[in-house]
mmCIF file of C-alpha atoms in Angstrom:
data_model
loop_
_atom_site.group_PDB
_atom_site.id
_atom_site.type_symbol
_atom_site.label_atom_id
_atom_site.label_comp_id
_atom_site.label_asym_id
_atom_site.label_seq_id
_atom_site.Cartn_x
_atom_site.Cartn_y
_atom_site.Cartn_z
ATOM 1 C CA MET E 1 -44.804 11.562 189.862
ATOM 2 C CA SER E 2 -47.392 13.858 189.386
ATOM 3 C CA LEU E 3 -51.106 14.806 188.879
ATOM 4 C CA TRP E 4 -51.555 14.641 185.284
ATOM 5 C CA ASN E 5 -54.412 15.795 182.887
ATOM 6 C CA ALA E 6 -55.922 17.709 185.593
ATOM 7 C CA ALA E 7 -56.893 21.916 186.050
ATOM 8 C CA ASN E 8 -53.904 21.728 188.423
ATOM 9 C CA GLY E 9 -50.703 23.941 188.676
ATOM 10 C CA PRO E 10 -48.508 20.574 189.394
ATOM 11 C CA SER E 11 -50.363 18.885 186.535
ATOM 12 C CA VAL E 12 -49.720 21.973 184.319
ATOM 13 C CA HIS E 13 -46.106 21.941 184.755
ATOM 14 C CA ALA E 14 -45.598 17.966 184.557
ATOM 15 C CA GLU E 15 -47.230 18.046 181.602
ATOM 16 C CA LEU E 16 -45.816 20.952 179.620
ATOM 17 C CA VAL E 17 -42.080 19.935 180.866
ATOM 18 C CA GLY E 18 -42.607 16.438 180.247
ATOM 19 C CA ARG E 19 -44.283 16.463 176.764
ATOM 20 C CA GLU E 20 -41.016 18.780 175.595
ATOM 21 C CA LEU E 21 -38.688 16.391 177.117
ATOM 22 C CA ILE E 22 -40.577 13.666 174.737
ATOM 23 C CA LYS E 23 -40.032 15.882 171.838
ATOM 24 C CA MET E 24 -36.258 15.781 173.071
ATOM 25 C CA GLY E 25 -35.796 12.319 172.846
ATOM 26 C CA TYR E 26 -36.725 11.391 176.286
ATOM 27 C CA GLU E 27 -38.745 8.410 177.375
ATOM 28 C CA LEU E 28 -41.647 9.753 179.744
ATOM 29 C CA MET E 29 -43.401 7.536 182.328
ATOM 30 C CA VAL E 30 -45.708 9.349 184.426
ATOM 31 C CA PHE E 31 -46.982 7.947 187.852
ATOM 32 C CA SER E 32 -50.247 9.654 188.859
ATOM 33 C CA SER E 33 -53.194 9.194 190.915
ATOM 34 C CA ILE E 34 -56.811 7.538 190.205
ATOM 35 C CA GLU E 35 -58.636 10.099 192.112
ATOM 36 C CA HIS E 36 -57.179 13.171 194.060
ATOM 37 C CA PRO E 37 -59.186 16.057 195.746
ATOM 38 C CA ASP E 38 -56.816 18.401 193.683
ATOM 39 C CA ALA E 39 -57.693 16.928 190.110
ATOM 40 C CA ARG E 40 -60.348 18.745 189.158
ATOM 41 C CA PRO E 41 -61.024 17.183 185.634
ATOM 42 C CA THR E 42 -60.175 18.494 181.931
ATOM 43 C CA ASN E 43 -61.438 15.335 179.845
ATOM 44 C CA GLN E 44 -58.407 15.091 178.332
ATOM 45 C CA ILE E 45 -57.390 11.464 177.449
ATOM 46 C CA ASP E 46 -54.522 10.075 179.171
ATOM 47 C CA GLU E 47 -51.456 8.964 177.313
ATOM 48 C CA GLU E 48 -50.180 5.563 177.175
ATOM 49 C CA TYR E 49 -47.306 6.319 179.143
ATOM 50 C CA VAL E 50 -49.758 7.444 182.050
ATOM 51 C CA ILE E 51 -49.578 5.108 185.124
ATOM 52 C CA ARG E 52 -52.374 5.454 187.484
ATOM 53 C CA HIS E 53 -51.619 3.492 190.575
ATOM 54 C CA PHE E 54 -52.780 5.389 193.618
ATOM 55 C CA ALA E 55 -55.917 7.132 194.824
ATOM 56 C CA VAL E 56 -56.005 10.044 197.863
ATOM 57 C CA ASP E 57 -59.288 11.106 199.383
ATOM 58 C CA THR E 58 -57.721 13.789 201.967
ATOM 59 C CA VAL E 59 -55.273 16.553 201.819
ATOM 60 C CA ASN E 60 -55.305 18.064 205.139
ATOM 61 C CA PRO E 61 -53.753 18.338 207.447
ATOM 62 C CA ILE E 62 -51.419 15.878 205.580
ATOM 63 C CA THR E 63 -51.834 13.931 202.447
ATOM 64 C CA LYS E 64 -53.133 10.398 202.816
ATOM 65 C CA ALA E 65 -54.165 7.652 199.916
ATOM 66 C CA TYR E 66 -57.087 5.002 200.381
ATOM 67 C CA TYR E 67 -55.285 3.000 198.159
ATOM 68 C CA PHE E 68 -51.379 2.601 196.644
ATOM 69 C CA ASP E 69 -50.054 0.106 194.620
ATOM 70 C CA PRO E 70 -46.430 0.431 194.598
ATOM 71 C CA THR E 71 -45.714 -2.437 191.987
ATOM 72 C CA PRO E 72 -45.419 0.330 188.911
ATOM 73 C CA LEU E 73 -42.667 2.073 190.862
ATOM 74 C CA ILE E 74 -40.773 -1.145 192.207
ATOM 75 C CA GLU E 75 -41.067 -2.812 188.697
ATOM 76 C CA ARG E 76 -40.556 -0.147 185.969
ATOM 77 C CA GLU E 77 -36.674 1.027 185.216
ATOM 78 C CA TYR E 78 -36.342 4.839 185.103
ATOM 79 C CA ASP E 79 -33.196 6.886 185.214
ATOM 80 C CA ILE E 80 -34.858 9.998 186.713
ATOM 81 C CA PHE E 81 -37.400 10.352 189.494
ATOM 82 C CA ILE E 82 -39.643 13.813 189.395
ATOM 83 C CA ALA E 83 -41.871 14.419 192.012
ATOM 84 C CA GLU E 84 -44.041 17.202 191.942
ATOM 85 C CA ASN E 85 -45.566 19.120 194.837
ATOM 86 C CA VAL E 86 -44.512 16.300 197.422
ATOM 87 C CA GLU E 87 -46.922 17.339 200.129
ATOM 88 C CA ARG E 88 -49.883 16.598 198.144
ATOM 89 C CA LEU E 89 -48.522 13.017 196.861
ATOM 90 C CA PRO E 90 -49.115 10.038 199.599
ATOM 91 C CA THR E 91 -45.679 10.664 201.552
ATOM 92 C CA MET E 92 -45.745 7.953 203.672
ATOM 93 C CA GLU E 93 -45.717 5.319 201.356
ATOM 94 C CA LEU E 94 -43.371 7.337 198.936
ATOM 95 C CA TYR E 95 -40.785 7.286 201.511
ATOM 96 C CA GLN E 96 -40.844 3.824 202.340
ATOM 97 C CA LEU E 97 -40.217 3.067 198.735
ATOM 98 C CA PHE E 98 -37.672 5.776 198.717
ATOM 99 C CA PRO E 99 -34.336 3.734 199.328
ATOM 100 C CA LEU E 100 -35.155 1.444 196.144
ATOM 101 C CA ILE E 101 -35.786 4.495 193.847
ATOM 102 C CA LYS E 102 -32.715 5.913 194.956
ATOM 103 C CA ARG E 103 -30.769 2.490 194.104
ATOM 104 C CA LYS E 104 -32.393 2.484 190.617
ATOM 105 C CA ALA E 105 -32.465 6.732 189.511
ATOM 106 C CA LYS E 106 -31.469 10.050 190.441
ATOM 107 C CA THR E 107 -34.235 12.370 192.250
ATOM 108 C CA ILE E 108 -35.389 15.500 192.182
ATOM 109 C CA MET E 109 -38.333 17.540 193.614
ATOM 110 C CA VAL E 110 -39.924 20.353 192.435
ATOM 111 C CA VAL E 111 -41.763 22.256 194.971
ATOM 112 C CA HIS E 112 -44.582 24.107 194.099
ATOM 113 C CA GLU E 113 -45.878 24.495 197.928
ATOM 114 C CA GLY E 114 -46.116 27.773 198.510
ATOM 115 C CA GLY E 115 -44.383 28.282 202.381
ATOM 116 C CA PRO E 116 -43.036 25.223 204.435
ATOM 117 C CA SER E 117 -45.417 22.028 204.660
ATOM 118 C CA LYS E 118 -46.938 20.635 207.883
ATOM 119 C CA ASP E 119 -46.565 16.972 206.593
ATOM 120 C CA PRO E 120 -43.053 15.932 208.493
ATOM 121 C CA ASN E 121 -42.215 13.040 205.817
ATOM 122 C CA TYR E 122 -42.004 15.813 203.585
ATOM 123 C CA TYR E 123 -38.554 16.920 205.102
ATOM 124 C CA ARG E 124 -37.289 13.248 205.213
ATOM 125 C CA PHE E 125 -36.202 12.691 201.478
ATOM 126 C CA ASP E 126 -33.048 12.991 200.501
ATOM 127 C CA TRP E 127 -33.394 14.152 197.002
ATOM 128 C CA ASP E 128 -30.310 14.807 194.482
ATOM 129 C CA ALA E 129 -31.572 17.828 193.521
ATOM 130 C CA ILE E 130 -34.545 20.345 194.250
ATOM 131 C CA VAL E 131 -36.236 22.626 191.502
ATOM 132 C CA CYS E 132 -37.680 25.648 192.734
ATOM 133 C CA PHE E 133 -39.545 28.682 190.535
ATOM 134 C CA ASP E 134 -38.094 31.735 191.580
ATOM 135 C CA LYS E 135 -36.653 33.548 194.609
ATOM 136 C CA ARG E 136 -39.476 33.494 197.042
ATOM 137 C CA TYR E 137 -39.778 29.524 197.008
ATOM 138 C CA LEU E 138 -35.843 29.678 197.967
ATOM 139 C CA SER E 139 -36.197 31.567 200.857
ATOM 140 C CA PHE E 140 -37.868 29.159 202.426
ATOM 141 C CA ILE E 141 -37.001 25.877 200.671
ATOM 142 C CA ARG E 142 -33.373 26.316 201.866
ATOM 143 C CA GLU E 143 -34.173 26.360 205.111
ATOM 144 C CA TYR E 144 -34.627 22.783 205.267
ATOM 145 C CA PHE E 145 -32.831 21.178 202.392
ATOM 146 C CA PRO E 146 -29.095 22.057 201.691
ATOM 147 C CA GLY E 147 -28.232 25.003 199.357
ATOM 148 C CA ASP E 148 -26.365 23.245 196.831
ATOM 149 C CA LYS E 149 -28.982 21.059 195.573
ATOM 150 C CA ILE E 150 -31.815 23.503 194.807
ATOM 151 C CA HIS E 151 -32.149 25.221 191.338
ATOM 152 C CA ILE E 152 -34.283 27.762 190.205
ATOM 153 C CA ILE E 153 -36.061 27.113 187.366
ATOM 154 C CA PRO E 154 -38.936 29.053 186.014
ATOM 155 C CA TYR E 155 -42.699 27.795 185.852
ATOM 156 C CA PRO E 156 -42.582 27.097 181.813
ATOM 157 C CA CYS E 157 -45.801 28.461 179.532
ATOM 158 C CA TYR E 158 -46.734 27.218 177.018
ATOM 159 C CA PRO E 159 -45.132 28.549 173.754
ATOM 160 C CA TYR E 160 -46.165 31.612 171.697
ATOM 161 C CA THR E 161 -48.819 30.364 169.220
ATOM 162 C CA PRO E 162 -50.977 32.991 168.456
ATOM 163 C CA GLY E 163 -54.664 32.467 166.731
ATOM 164 C CA ASP E 164 -56.877 33.155 163.659
ATOM 165 C CA LYS E 165 -59.903 35.203 166.144
ATOM 166 C CA LYS E 166 -62.396 34.814 162.836
ATOM 167 C CA LYS E 167 -61.713 31.535 162.031
ATOM 168 C CA ALA E 168 -62.434 30.300 165.853
ATOM 169 C CA ARG E 169 -65.363 32.224 166.272
ATOM 170 C CA GLU E 170 -66.855 30.992 162.744
ATOM 171 C CA GLU E 171 -65.766 27.204 164.338
ATOM 172 C CA LEU E 172 -67.459 28.325 167.804
ATOM 173 C CA GLY E 173 -70.570 29.799 166.299
ATOM 174 C CA LEU E 174 -69.671 32.937 168.209
ATOM 175 C CA PRO E 175 -70.895 36.382 166.370
ATOM 176 C CA LEU E 176 -68.071 38.359 164.580
ATOM 177 C CA ASN E 177 -69.317 41.779 165.518
ATOM 178 C CA GLU E 178 -69.485 41.499 169.660
ATOM 179 C CA LYS E 179 -66.399 41.480 172.331
ATOM 180 C CA ILE E 180 -66.082 38.640 173.838
ATOM 181 C CA ILE E 181 -64.382 38.251 177.541
ATOM 182 C CA PHE E 182 -63.320 35.046 178.426
ATOM 183 C CA SER E 183 -63.061 33.042 182.019
ATOM 184 C CA TYR E 184 -62.033 29.806 183.243
ATOM 185 C CA GLY E 185 -61.063 28.051 186.562
ATOM 186 C CA PHE E 186 -62.600 31.180 188.458
ATOM 187 C CA ARG E 187 -64.043 30.437 191.879
ATOM 188 C CA PRO E 188 -67.977 31.125 190.669
ATOM 189 C CA GLY E 189 -68.059 33.614 193.808
ATOM 190 C CA ASP E 190 -65.137 35.703 192.592
ATOM 191 C CA ILE E 191 -66.628 36.259 189.288
ATOM 192 C CA THR E 192 -69.707 37.626 191.102
ATOM 193 C CA LYS E 193 -67.442 40.270 192.273
ATOM 194 C CA ILE E 194 -66.341 41.652 189.104
ATOM 195 C CA LEU E 195 -69.578 41.913 187.302
ATOM 196 C CA PRO E 196 -70.770 45.121 188.016
ATOM 197 C CA PRO E 197 -68.088 46.883 185.419
ATOM 198 C CA ILE E 198 -68.825 44.448 182.667
ATOM 199 C CA VAL E 199 -72.239 45.353 183.019
ATOM 200 C CA LYS E 200 -71.509 48.837 182.432
ATOM 201 C CA LEU E 201 -69.351 47.733 179.423
ATOM 202 C CA SER E 202 -72.420 45.604 177.980
ATOM 203 C CA LYS E 203 -74.516 48.740 177.470
ATOM 204 C CA ILE E 204 -71.287 50.489 175.260
ATOM 205 C CA TYR E 205 -70.439 47.409 173.222
ATOM 206 C CA PRO E 206 -72.327 44.352 171.825
ATOM 207 C CA LEU E 207 -70.764 41.947 174.637
ATOM 208 C CA ARG E 208 -70.775 38.539 175.810
ATOM 209 C CA TYR E 209 -68.700 37.023 178.979
ATOM 210 C CA ILE E 210 -68.059 33.662 178.408
ATOM 211 C CA ILE E 211 -67.436 31.651 181.891
ATOM 212 C CA PHE E 212 -66.258 28.388 181.959
ATOM 213 C CA VAL E 213 -67.509 26.698 185.007
ATOM 214 C CA ASN E 214 -66.111 23.292 186.367
ATOM 215 C CA PRO E 215 -69.020 20.968 187.139
ATOM 216 C CA GLU E 216 -67.069 20.128 190.416
ATOM 217 C CA SER E 217 -67.282 23.398 191.646
ATOM 218 C CA GLU E 218 -70.088 25.623 193.280
ATOM 219 C CA TYR E 219 -71.682 27.304 190.632
ATOM 220 C CA ASN E 220 -75.565 27.909 191.924
ATOM 221 C CA GLU E 221 -74.644 31.623 193.000
ATOM 222 C CA LEU E 222 -73.382 32.158 189.474
ATOM 223 C CA ILE E 223 -76.513 31.034 187.603
ATOM 224 C CA ARG E 224 -78.602 32.736 190.245
ATOM 225 C CA ALA E 225 -76.657 35.921 189.635
ATOM 226 C CA LYS E 226 -77.543 35.458 186.019
ATOM 227 C CA ASP E 227 -81.126 34.898 186.387
ATOM 228 C CA GLU E 228 -82.277 37.416 188.933
ATOM 229 C CA HIS E 229 -80.041 40.525 187.419
ATOM 230 C CA GLU E 230 -80.759 39.718 183.744
ATOM 231 C CA TYR E 231 -77.388 39.649 182.906
ATOM 232 C CA GLU E 232 -77.956 38.507 179.438
ATOM 233 C CA PHE E 233 -74.203 39.037 178.148
ATOM 234 C CA LEU E 234 -73.204 35.969 180.537
ATOM 235 C CA ASP E 235 -72.592 33.126 178.259
ATOM 236 C CA ILE E 236 -72.215 30.182 181.336
ATOM 237 C CA LYS E 237 -70.899 27.013 180.740
ATOM 238 C CA ILE E 238 -70.834 24.179 182.888
ATOM 239 C CA SER E 239 -68.048 21.774 181.353
ATOM 240 C CA ALA E 240 -64.578 20.774 181.633
ATOM 241 C CA LEU E 241 -62.283 22.537 179.807
ATOM 242 C CA PRO E 242 -59.436 20.089 177.403
ATOM 243 C CA PHE E 243 -57.205 22.148 176.039
ATOM 244 C CA ASP E 244 -57.235 22.472 172.577
ATOM 245 C CA LEU E 245 -60.562 24.027 173.266
ATOM 246 C CA LEU E 246 -59.307 25.958 175.934
ATOM 247 C CA TYR E 247 -57.017 27.521 173.455
ATOM 248 C CA LYS E 248 -59.918 27.669 170.815
ATOM 249 C CA TYR E 249 -61.841 30.027 173.210
ATOM 250 C CA LEU E 250 -58.758 31.960 173.719
ATOM 251 C CA TYR E 251 -58.059 32.725 169.825
ATOM 252 C CA ALA E 252 -62.055 34.013 169.750
ATOM 253 C CA SER E 253 -61.595 35.996 172.671
ATOM 254 C CA ASP E 254 -60.796 39.765 172.879
ATOM 255 C CA ALA E 255 -59.627 39.099 176.547
ATOM 256 C CA LEU E 256 -59.104 36.664 178.878
ATOM 257 C CA LEU E 257 -60.560 37.773 182.667
ATOM 258 C CA PHE E 258 -58.857 36.476 185.818
ATOM 259 C CA TYR E 259 -59.737 38.099 189.428
ATOM 260 C CA ARG E 260 -57.732 36.334 192.277
ATOM 261 C CA GLU E 261 -57.157 37.458 195.829
ATOM 262 C CA SER E 262 -53.680 37.086 197.391
ATOM 263 C CA SER E 263 -52.481 34.116 198.900
ATOM 264 C CA PRO E 264 -51.550 34.126 202.593
ATOM 265 C CA TYR E 265 -48.467 32.525 201.066
ATOM 266 C CA ASN E 266 -45.821 34.671 199.869
ATOM 267 C CA ALA E 267 -44.759 31.679 196.999
ATOM 268 C CA VAL E 268 -47.572 31.326 194.581
ATOM 269 C CA LEU E 269 -48.114 31.750 190.757
ATOM 270 C CA SER E 270 -50.820 31.522 188.352
ATOM 271 C CA SER E 271 -50.506 28.369 186.464
ATOM 272 C CA SER E 272 -53.586 29.315 184.349
ATOM 273 C CA VAL E 273 -51.737 32.595 183.102
ATOM 274 C CA CYS E 274 -48.497 30.341 182.377
ATOM 275 C CA LEU E 275 -50.812 27.846 180.085
ATOM 276 C CA THR E 276 -52.630 30.610 178.227
ATOM 277 C CA LEU E 277 -50.225 33.543 177.617
ATOM 278 C CA GLY E 278 -48.672 31.700 174.436
ATOM 279 C CA SER E 279 -52.307 32.066 172.774
ATOM 280 C CA GLY E 280 -51.482 35.842 172.355
ATOM 281 C CA CYS E 281 -54.804 36.719 173.763
ATOM 282 C CA PRO E 282 -54.683 39.799 176.329
ATOM 283 C CA ILE E 283 -54.719 38.675 179.656
ATOM 284 C CA LEU E 284 -56.153 41.108 182.350
ATOM 285 C CA PHE E 285 -55.463 39.873 186.261
ATOM 286 C CA ASN E 286 -56.210 42.266 189.514
ATOM 287 C CA GLU E 287 -52.899 43.358 191.330
ATOM 288 C CA SER E 288 -52.127 39.844 193.744
ATOM 289 C CA ASN E 289 -49.342 38.266 194.667
ATOM 290 C CA TYR E 290 -50.449 35.162 192.398
ATOM 291 C CA VAL E 291 -48.707 37.798 189.442
ATOM 292 C CA LYS E 292 -46.487 39.609 191.731
ATOM 293 C CA MET E 293 -43.325 38.066 189.030
ATOM 294 C CA HIS E 294 -45.228 39.552 186.236
ATOM 295 C CA GLY E 295 -44.489 42.424 184.134
ATOM 296 C CA ASN E 296 -46.316 44.137 181.579
ATOM 297 C CA GLU E 297 -46.757 40.549 179.464
ATOM 298 C CA ILE E 298 -49.896 40.885 181.232
ATOM 299 C CA ILE E 299 -52.213 43.707 182.073
ATOM 300 C CA LYS E 300 -52.871 44.238 185.870
ATOM 301 C CA TYR E 301 -55.539 46.226 187.389
ATOM 302 C CA LYS E 302 -56.464 47.952 190.385
ATOM 303 C CA ASP E 303 -59.451 47.922 191.060
ATOM 304 C CA LYS E 304 -63.589 47.678 189.300
ATOM 305 C CA ASP E 305 -62.812 50.803 187.540
ATOM 306 C CA ASP E 306 -59.269 50.317 186.664
ATOM 307 C CA MET E 307 -60.416 46.495 185.243
ATOM 308 C CA LYS E 308 -63.296 48.756 183.162
ATOM 309 C CA GLN E 309 -60.899 51.217 181.872
ATOM 310 C CA LYS E 310 -58.748 48.364 180.591
ATOM 311 C CA LEU E 311 -60.900 46.370 179.071
ATOM 312 C CA ILE E 312 -62.172 49.483 177.166
ATOM 313 C CA ASP E 313 -58.423 49.984 175.971
ATOM 314 C CA VAL E 314 -57.890 46.155 174.936
ATOM 315 C CA PHE E 315 -61.337 46.686 173.016
ATOM 316 C CA GLU E 316 -60.261 49.838 171.235
ATOM 317 C CA GLY E 317 -56.857 47.960 170.282
ATOM 318 C CA LYS E 318 -54.400 50.081 172.516
ATOM 319 C CA PHE E 319 -52.569 46.945 173.621
ATOM 320 C CA ASN E 320 -51.981 45.413 170.244
ATOM 321 C CA ASN E 321 -48.852 45.262 168.733
ATOM 322 C CA LYS E 322 -46.552 46.383 171.652
ATOM 323 C CA HIS E 323 -48.093 44.226 173.841
ATOM 324 C CA GLN E 324 -47.622 41.118 171.630
ATOM 325 C CA SER E 325 -44.347 41.669 171.430
ATOM 326 C CA LEU E 326 -43.577 41.949 175.094
ATOM 327 C CA VAL E 327 -45.346 38.552 175.410
ATOM 328 C CA ALA E 328 -43.457 37.047 172.657
ATOM 329 C CA GLU E 329 -40.140 38.134 174.275
ATOM 330 C CA TYR E 330 -41.234 37.019 177.463
ATOM 331 C CA LEU E 331 -42.048 33.379 176.344
ATOM 332 C CA ARG E 332 -38.851 33.267 174.262
ATOM 333 C CA ARG E 333 -37.129 33.045 177.782
ATOM 334 C CA ARG E 334 -39.837 30.947 179.338
ATOM 335 C CA ASP E 335 -41.658 28.868 177.584
ATOM 336 C CA SER E 336 -41.719 24.874 178.041
ATOM 337 C CA ARG E 337 -39.064 24.509 175.308
ATOM 338 C CA ALA E 338 -36.624 26.721 177.461
ATOM 339 C CA VAL E 339 -37.346 25.328 180.803
ATOM 340 C CA ALA E 340 -37.193 21.500 179.416
ATOM 341 C CA LYS E 341 -34.060 22.161 178.252
ATOM 342 C CA LYS E 342 -33.268 23.677 181.244
ATOM 343 C CA PHE E 343 -34.278 20.165 183.162
ATOM 344 C CA ALA E 344 -32.486 18.406 180.858
ATOM 345 C CA ASP E 345 -29.232 20.318 181.498
ATOM 346 C CA LEU E 346 -30.121 19.551 185.481
ATOM 347 C CA PHE E 347 -30.176 15.666 184.476
ATOM 348 C CA ASN E 348 -26.562 15.969 183.098
ATOM 349 C CA GLU E 349 -25.161 17.775 185.906
ATOM 350 C CA ILE E 350 -26.674 15.396 188.589
ATOM 351 C CA TYR E 351 -25.339 12.582 186.949
ATOM 352 C CA GLY E 352 -22.110 14.042 186.423
ATOM 353 C CA ARG E 353 -21.216 14.237 190.008
ATOM 354 C CA GLY E 354 -21.262 10.025 190.157
ATOM 355 C CA GLY E 355 -23.941 8.660 187.917
ATOM 356 C CA GLY E 356 -26.385 6.328 189.021
ATOM 357 C CA ASP E 357 -26.090 3.241 190.598
#
């Protein structure tokens, strides 16, 4: 039970793990939302196993559904029930159905919350197992749930599948001679903060900065900055970004650029980094707690001057071979195939404690 085919961390997690489980021979059923404030569209077409049966209109201070059809959860048969980011699901309705779910399946909660939930229903569930991504999540979740039920399984990354830059540029109609920086998923207001060093780079290199902005975001500030300052290098695309197109742009680009200020929550990560690292496109991310657990498989920058210099280093090929080997090694241990195998091991473990009813 999760968001699905959405530009959202829990959705990315569910998709990466779920699709690998299918390849391993599992039958997948996805209970998801018709509408949800967190579910920014990706224009992905739902698979036949996706069942949309609830709709959410508010998530603060707690998640409330204005529509919830319990029928799929009641009538469908399943052996494992996994709930992702529970505080953003309709917890009241789910808790009412939980005894029935427990009678037919083993239950697993995947913790995406960055800290203790404000929803009192969150703490009422008796899960068979709880999955968190690293020790930061463990440090708070074990205060509320039994420690022997909690398991650390890393957030999955898309497998290492580097592409052909020349081919991707030709297919996208992009020039071969330009240096291309790519960003997506940004808050448009954050992009304007990092434009000054890119302006300087545009005077050194033939440069294009491609930015995909979600149609539901507030993008007027970015458009205004382009028009007022005549930033000819800015290539703004106001569109959702399905996965295949995302990877084509990553293959075409010299660098993927992120800027995101640290969260007030301690336990956070960047699902975008996990989704895109496998492309082989060098990722530049400011020093932030979103990438605290990452090492040299990404390129961290301290400030605008450091960002400019590291982009130059990328353009000049200083990160090429060694960096790619670091990425490949990192993904070998944490890609979606390795993580799905850990989930399969967990399924076997919790059924080994006595099996289902």
